[in-house]
Short mmCIF file of C-alpha atoms in Angstrom, two decimals:
data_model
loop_
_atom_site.label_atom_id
_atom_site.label_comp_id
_atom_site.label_asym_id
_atom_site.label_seq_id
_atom_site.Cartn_x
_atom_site.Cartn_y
_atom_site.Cartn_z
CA UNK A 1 81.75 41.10 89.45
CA UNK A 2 78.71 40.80 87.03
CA UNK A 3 78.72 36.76 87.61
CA UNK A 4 79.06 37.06 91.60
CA UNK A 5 75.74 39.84 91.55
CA UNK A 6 73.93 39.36 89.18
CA UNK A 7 74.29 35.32 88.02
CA UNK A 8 70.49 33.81 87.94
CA UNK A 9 70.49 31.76 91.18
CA UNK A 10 73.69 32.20 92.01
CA UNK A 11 74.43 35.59 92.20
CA UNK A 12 74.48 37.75 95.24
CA UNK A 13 71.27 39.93 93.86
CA UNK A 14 69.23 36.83 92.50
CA UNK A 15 69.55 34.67 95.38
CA UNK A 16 66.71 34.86 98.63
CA UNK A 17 69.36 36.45 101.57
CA UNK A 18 68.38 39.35 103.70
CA UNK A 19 70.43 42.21 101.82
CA UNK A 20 68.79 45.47 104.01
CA UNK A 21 68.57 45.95 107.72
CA UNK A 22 69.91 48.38 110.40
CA UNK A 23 71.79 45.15 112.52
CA UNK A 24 73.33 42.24 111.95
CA UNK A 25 71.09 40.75 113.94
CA UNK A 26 67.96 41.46 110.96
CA UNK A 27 70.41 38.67 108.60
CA UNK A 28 70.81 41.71 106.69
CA UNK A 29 74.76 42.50 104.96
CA UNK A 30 74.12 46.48 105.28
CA UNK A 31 72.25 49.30 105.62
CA UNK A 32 71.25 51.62 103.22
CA UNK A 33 69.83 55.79 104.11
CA UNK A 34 66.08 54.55 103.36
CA UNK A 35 66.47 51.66 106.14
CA UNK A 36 68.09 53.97 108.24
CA UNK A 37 65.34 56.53 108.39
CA UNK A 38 62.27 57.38 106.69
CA UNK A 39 63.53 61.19 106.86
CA UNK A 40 66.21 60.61 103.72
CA UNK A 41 62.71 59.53 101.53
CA UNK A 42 61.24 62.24 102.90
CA UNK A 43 63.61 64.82 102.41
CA UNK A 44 64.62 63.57 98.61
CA UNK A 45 60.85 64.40 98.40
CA UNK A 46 61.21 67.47 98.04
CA UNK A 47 63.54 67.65 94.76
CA UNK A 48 61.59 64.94 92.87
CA UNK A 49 58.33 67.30 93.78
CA UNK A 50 60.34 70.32 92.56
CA UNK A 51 61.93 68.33 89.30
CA UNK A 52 58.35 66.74 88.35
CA UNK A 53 57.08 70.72 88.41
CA UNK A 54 60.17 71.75 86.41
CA UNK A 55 59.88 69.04 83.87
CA UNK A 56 56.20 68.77 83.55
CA UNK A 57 56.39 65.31 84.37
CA UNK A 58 53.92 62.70 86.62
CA UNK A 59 56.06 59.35 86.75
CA UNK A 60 58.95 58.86 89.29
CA UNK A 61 61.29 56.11 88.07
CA UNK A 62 63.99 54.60 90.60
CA UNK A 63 66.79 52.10 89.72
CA UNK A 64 67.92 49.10 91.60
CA UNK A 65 64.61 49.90 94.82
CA UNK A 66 66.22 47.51 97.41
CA UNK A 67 63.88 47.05 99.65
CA UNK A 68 61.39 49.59 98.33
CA UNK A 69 61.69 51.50 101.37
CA UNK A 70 62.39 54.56 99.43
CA UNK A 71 59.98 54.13 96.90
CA UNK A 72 57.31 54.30 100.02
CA UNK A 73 59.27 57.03 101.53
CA UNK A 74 58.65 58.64 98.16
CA UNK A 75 55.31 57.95 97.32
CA UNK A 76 54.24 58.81 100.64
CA UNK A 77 55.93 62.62 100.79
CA UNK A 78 55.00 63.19 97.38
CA UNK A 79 51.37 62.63 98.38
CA UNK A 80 51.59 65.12 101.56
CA UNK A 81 52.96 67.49 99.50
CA UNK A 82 50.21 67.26 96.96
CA UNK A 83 52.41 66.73 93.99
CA UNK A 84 50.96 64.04 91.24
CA UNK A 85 52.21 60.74 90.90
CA UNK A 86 50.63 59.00 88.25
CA UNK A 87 53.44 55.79 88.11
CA UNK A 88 55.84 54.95 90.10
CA UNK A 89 58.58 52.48 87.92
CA UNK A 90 60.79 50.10 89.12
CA UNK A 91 63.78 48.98 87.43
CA UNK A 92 65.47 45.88 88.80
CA UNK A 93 67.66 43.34 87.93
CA UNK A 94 66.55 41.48 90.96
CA UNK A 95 64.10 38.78 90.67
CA UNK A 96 63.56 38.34 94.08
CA UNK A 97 64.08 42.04 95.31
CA UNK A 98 60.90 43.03 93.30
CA UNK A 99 59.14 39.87 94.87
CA UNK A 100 60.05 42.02 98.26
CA UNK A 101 59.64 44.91 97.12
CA UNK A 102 55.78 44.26 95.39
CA UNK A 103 54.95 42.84 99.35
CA UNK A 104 56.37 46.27 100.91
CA UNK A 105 54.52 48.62 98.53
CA UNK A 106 51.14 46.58 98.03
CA UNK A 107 49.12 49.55 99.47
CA UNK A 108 49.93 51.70 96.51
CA UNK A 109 48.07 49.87 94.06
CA UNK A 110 48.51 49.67 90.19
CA UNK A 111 50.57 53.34 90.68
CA UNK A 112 53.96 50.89 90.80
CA UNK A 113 54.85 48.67 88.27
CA UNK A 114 58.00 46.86 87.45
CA UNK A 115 60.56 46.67 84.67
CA UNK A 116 63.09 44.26 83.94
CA UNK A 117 64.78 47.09 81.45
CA UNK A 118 64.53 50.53 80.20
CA UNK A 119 62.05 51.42 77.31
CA UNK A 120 62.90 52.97 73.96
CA UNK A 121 61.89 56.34 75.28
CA UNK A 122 60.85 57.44 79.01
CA UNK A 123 59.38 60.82 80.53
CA UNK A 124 59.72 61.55 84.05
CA UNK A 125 62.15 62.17 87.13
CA UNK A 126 64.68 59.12 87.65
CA UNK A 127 66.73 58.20 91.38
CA UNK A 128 69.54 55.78 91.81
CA UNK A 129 69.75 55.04 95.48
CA UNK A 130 73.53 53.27 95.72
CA UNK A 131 72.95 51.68 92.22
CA UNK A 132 76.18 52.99 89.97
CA UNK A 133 78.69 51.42 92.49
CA UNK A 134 77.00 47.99 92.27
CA UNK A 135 77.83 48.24 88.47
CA UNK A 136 80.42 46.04 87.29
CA UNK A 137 83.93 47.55 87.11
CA UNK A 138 87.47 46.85 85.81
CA UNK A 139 90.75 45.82 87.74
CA UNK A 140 93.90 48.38 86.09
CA UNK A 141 97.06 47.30 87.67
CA UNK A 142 100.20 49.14 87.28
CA UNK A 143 103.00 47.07 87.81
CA UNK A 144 106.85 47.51 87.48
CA UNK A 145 105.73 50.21 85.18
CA UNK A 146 103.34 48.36 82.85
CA UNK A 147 99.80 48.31 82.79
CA UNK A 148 97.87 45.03 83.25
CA UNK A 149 93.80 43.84 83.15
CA UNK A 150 93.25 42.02 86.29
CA UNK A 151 91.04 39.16 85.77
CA UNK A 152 89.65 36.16 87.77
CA UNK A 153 90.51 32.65 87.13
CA UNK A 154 90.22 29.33 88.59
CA UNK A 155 92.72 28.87 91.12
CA UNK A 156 95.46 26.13 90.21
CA UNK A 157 95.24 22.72 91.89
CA UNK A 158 92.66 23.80 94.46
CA UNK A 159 88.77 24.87 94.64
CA UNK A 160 88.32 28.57 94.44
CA UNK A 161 89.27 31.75 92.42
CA UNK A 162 92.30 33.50 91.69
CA UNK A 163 93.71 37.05 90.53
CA UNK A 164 95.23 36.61 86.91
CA UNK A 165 96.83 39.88 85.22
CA UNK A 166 97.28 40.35 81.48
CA UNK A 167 98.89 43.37 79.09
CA UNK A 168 96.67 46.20 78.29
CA UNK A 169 96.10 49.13 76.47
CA UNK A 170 93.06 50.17 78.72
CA UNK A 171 94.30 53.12 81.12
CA UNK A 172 92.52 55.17 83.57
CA UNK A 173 90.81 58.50 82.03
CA UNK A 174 94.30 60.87 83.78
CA UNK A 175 97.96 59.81 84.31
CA UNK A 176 98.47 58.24 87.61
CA UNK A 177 101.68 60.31 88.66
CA UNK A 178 104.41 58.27 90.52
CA UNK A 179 106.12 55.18 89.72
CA UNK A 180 104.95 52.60 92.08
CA UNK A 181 102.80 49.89 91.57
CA UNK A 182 98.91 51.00 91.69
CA UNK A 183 95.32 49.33 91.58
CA UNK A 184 92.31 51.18 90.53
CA UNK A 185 89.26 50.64 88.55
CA UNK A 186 87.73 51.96 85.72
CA UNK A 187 83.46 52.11 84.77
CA UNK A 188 82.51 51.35 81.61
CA UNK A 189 78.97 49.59 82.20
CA UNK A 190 78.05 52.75 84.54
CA UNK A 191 78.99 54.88 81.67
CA UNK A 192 77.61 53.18 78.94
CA UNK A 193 74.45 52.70 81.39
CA UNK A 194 74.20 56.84 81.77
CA UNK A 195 74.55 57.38 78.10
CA UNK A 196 71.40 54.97 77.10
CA UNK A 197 70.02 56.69 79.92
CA UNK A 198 70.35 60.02 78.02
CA UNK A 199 69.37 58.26 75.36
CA UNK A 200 65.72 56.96 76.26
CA UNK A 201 64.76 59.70 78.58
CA UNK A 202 63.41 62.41 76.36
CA UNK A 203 61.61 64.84 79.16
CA UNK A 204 62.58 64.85 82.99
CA UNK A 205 65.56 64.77 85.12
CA UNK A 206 67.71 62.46 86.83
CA UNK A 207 69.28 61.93 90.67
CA UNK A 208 72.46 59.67 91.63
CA UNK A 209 73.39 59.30 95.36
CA UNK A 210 76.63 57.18 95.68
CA UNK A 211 79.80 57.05 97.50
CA UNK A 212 82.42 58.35 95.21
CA UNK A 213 84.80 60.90 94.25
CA UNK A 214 85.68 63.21 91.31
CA UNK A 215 88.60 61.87 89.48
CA UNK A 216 91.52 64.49 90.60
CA UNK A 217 90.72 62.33 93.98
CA UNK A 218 89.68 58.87 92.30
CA UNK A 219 92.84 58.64 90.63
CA UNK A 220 94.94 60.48 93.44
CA UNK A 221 98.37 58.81 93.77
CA UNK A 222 97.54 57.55 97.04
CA UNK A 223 94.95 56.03 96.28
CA UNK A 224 97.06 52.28 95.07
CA UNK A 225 94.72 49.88 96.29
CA UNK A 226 91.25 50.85 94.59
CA UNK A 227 87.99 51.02 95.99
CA UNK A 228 86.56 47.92 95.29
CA UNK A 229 85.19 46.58 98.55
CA UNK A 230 82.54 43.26 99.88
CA UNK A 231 80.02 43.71 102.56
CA UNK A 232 78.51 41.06 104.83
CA UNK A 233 76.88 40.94 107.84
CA UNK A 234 77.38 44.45 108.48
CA UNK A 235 81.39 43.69 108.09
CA UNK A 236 83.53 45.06 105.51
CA UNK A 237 86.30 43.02 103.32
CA UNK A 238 88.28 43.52 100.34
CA UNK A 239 88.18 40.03 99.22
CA UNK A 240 85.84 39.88 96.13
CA UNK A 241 86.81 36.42 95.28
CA UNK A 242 86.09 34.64 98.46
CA UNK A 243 82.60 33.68 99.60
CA UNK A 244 81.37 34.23 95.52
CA UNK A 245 77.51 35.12 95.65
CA UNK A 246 77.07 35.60 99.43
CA UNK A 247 78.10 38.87 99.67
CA UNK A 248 77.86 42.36 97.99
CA UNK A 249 80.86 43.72 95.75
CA UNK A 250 80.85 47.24 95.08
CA UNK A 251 83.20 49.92 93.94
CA UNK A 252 83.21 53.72 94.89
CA UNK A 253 81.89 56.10 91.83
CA UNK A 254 83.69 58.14 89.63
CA UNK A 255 81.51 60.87 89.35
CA UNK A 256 83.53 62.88 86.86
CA UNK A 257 83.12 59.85 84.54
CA UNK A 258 79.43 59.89 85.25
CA UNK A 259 79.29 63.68 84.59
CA UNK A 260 80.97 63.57 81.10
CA UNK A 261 78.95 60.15 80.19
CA UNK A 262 76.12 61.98 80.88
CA UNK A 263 77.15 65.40 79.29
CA UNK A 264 78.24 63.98 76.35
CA UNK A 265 74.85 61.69 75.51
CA UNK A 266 72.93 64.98 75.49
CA UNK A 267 72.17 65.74 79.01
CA UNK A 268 72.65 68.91 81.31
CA UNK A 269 74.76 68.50 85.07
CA UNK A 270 72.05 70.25 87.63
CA UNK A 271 74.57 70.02 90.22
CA UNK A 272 76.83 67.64 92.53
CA UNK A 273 77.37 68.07 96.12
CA UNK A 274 78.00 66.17 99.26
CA UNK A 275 75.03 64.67 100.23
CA UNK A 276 75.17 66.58 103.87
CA UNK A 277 74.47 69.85 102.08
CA UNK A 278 72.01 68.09 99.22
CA UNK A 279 69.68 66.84 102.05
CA UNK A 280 69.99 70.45 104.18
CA UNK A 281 69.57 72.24 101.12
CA UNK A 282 66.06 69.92 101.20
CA UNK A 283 64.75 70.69 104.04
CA UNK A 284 66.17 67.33 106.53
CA UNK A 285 66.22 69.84 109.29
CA UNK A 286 62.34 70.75 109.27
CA UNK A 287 61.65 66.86 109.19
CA UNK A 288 64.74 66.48 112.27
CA UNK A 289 63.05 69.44 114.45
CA UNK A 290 59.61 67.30 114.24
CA UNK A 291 61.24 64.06 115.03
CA UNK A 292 61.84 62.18 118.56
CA UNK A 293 65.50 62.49 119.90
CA UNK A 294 66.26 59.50 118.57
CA UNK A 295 64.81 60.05 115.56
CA UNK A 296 67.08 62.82 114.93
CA UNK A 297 70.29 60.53 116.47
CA UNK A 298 69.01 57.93 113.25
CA UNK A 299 68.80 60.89 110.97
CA UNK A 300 72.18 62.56 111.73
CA UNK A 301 74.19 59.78 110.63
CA UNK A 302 73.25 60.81 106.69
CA UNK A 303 74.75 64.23 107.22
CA UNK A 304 77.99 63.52 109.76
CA UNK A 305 81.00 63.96 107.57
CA UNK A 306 82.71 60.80 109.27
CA UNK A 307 79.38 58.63 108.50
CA UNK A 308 77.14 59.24 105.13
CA UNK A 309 77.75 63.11 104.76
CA UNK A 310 80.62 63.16 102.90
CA UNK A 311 81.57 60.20 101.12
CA UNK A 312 78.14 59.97 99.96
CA UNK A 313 77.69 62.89 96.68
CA UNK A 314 74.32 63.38 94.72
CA UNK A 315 74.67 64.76 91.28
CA UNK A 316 71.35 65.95 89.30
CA UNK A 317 70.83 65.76 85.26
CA UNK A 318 68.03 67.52 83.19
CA UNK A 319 66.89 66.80 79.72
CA UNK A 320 67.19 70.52 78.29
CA UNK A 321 68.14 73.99 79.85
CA UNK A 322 69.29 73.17 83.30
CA UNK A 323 67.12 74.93 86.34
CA UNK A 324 68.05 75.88 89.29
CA UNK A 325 67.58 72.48 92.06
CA UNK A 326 66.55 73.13 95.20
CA UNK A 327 69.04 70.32 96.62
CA UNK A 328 72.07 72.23 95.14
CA UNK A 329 71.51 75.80 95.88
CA UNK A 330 74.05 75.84 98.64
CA UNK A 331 77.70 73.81 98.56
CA UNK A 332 77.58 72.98 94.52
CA UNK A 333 80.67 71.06 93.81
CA UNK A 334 80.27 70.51 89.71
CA UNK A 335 83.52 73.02 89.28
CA UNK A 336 85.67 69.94 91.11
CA UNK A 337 84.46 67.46 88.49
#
């Protein structure tokens, strides 16, 4: 999964395609909540404004910007709302996502700048946009009762790549009840990513928004396939090892692995809801109300529980005492983690 992203000029993320768009039609593979509307920037506004106050803070750091459509979002509301921005970071792996995203925000100046990889220490209020499910995973198969890595190898006599499984002691973090063969993933790189995370930010807070589950519903019995899943051209597959480096690879998050990763390097959970109530507790119905009917249609799809409001969760960190965040005041979930 790391080689088919992230490989330099080969992988999905470091070669020139159209990864962003609303339609097919743009070249794009999917959309994201900042290309669908404006109003998701807008309304996340509103808690980076509010964690900045909390944590006496000025610099807004996002991971993995895409198209940097949220980081104008951002940038923008934050400046209506007269809160200070005195940097704006990027981190990305991307080469030639920052070249797109340096063209997009050009009109903010020297406030952005761009980082291949986290300092030894940071201050400041971090978001991760659909970042920890494009982090690398690992294939746990259960199979007549015995536990197996799935890896990827050449495939015999013929061009192309094929599943190979081998013994393991690695299991998932609870018992997956039931005897029948199962498939599921476990994160180490988005855990080990969270607790360096803890580790170099020393003031501020911290924002996920992912698709995902807490593991009682990860690791449910029913669950025997995984999550792991490609996109392209606005069409969904579960074939990772066809098409290698022209399409995305992700895998839903395990946000109850992400809470104790981050719990455990030193930091406190804020909250974790669905993103439906997150963005209502923000304030997305003000921006709806001042928007054009079909404005609103665009901005209803990130709070529908059979689009984005559901699967999607945000979960909040804070260096220190926790505080009470505006986008979890109503509908906190952290007792189902």
């Amino acid at each position: 999964m790391a080689m088919a992203l992230y490989a330099p000029g080969l992988g999905y993320y470091a070669n020139s395609s159209t990864k962003f768009g609303q339609m097919p039609s743009s070249g794009s593979d999917f959309v994201t909540a900042p290309e669908l509307t404006p109003m998701f920037g807008r309304t996340l506004a509103a808690q980076v404004a509010q964690a900045l106050d909390k944590t006496g803070t000025d610099t807004v750091w996002e991971f993995g910007a895409g198209s940097g459509a949220l980081a104008g979002q951002l940038l923008d509301a934050l400046a209506a709302l007269g809160t200070k921005v005195a940097r704006y970071r990027i981190v990305d792996l991307s080469g030639t996502l920052r070249a797109r995203q340096q063209l997009a925000l050009a009109a903010h100046g020297d406030r952005v700048e761009w980082l291949a990889e986290l300092p030894e220490t940071m201050q400041g209020v971090v978001v991760g946009n659909e970042v920890l499910d494009a982090m690398p995973v690992q294939l746990l198969a259960r199979v007549g009762g015995a536990w197996f890595e799935r890896g990827v190898v050449k495939a015999p006599d013929a061009d192309g790549w094929s599943w190979q499984d081998r013994p393991t002691e690695l299991r998932p973090p609870v018992e997956v009840t039931g005897d029948h063969d199962y498939l599921t993933e476990i994160h180490p790189q988005a855990e080990a990513f969270m607790a360096t995370l803890a580790d170099r930010l020393t003031q501020g807070a911290a924002f996920f928004i992912d698709y995902g589950f807490p593991e009682a519903e990860y690791y449910h019995p029913q669950r025997h396939m995984g999550t792991v899943m490609c996109h392209r051209a606005h069409m969904a597959d579960g074939d990772p090892l066809s098409d290698v480096g022209l399409k995305d690879i992700t895998a839903h998050v395990n946000f109850t692995g992400i809470a104790l990763a981050g719990q455990n390097a030193g930091l406190e959970v804020l909250g974790y809801c669905s993103q439906a109530r997150f963005l209502l507790n923000c304030g997305l119905l003000t921006h709806m109300e001042q928007g054009t009917p079909a404005q609103r249609a665009m901005a209803a799809h990130l709070v529908h529980e059979h689009e984005m409001g559901e699967l999607f969760k945000v979960i909040g960190f804070a260096v220190g005492a926790p505080w009470d965040a505006m986008g979890f005041a109503e509908g906190d979930r952290t007792h189902t983690l």
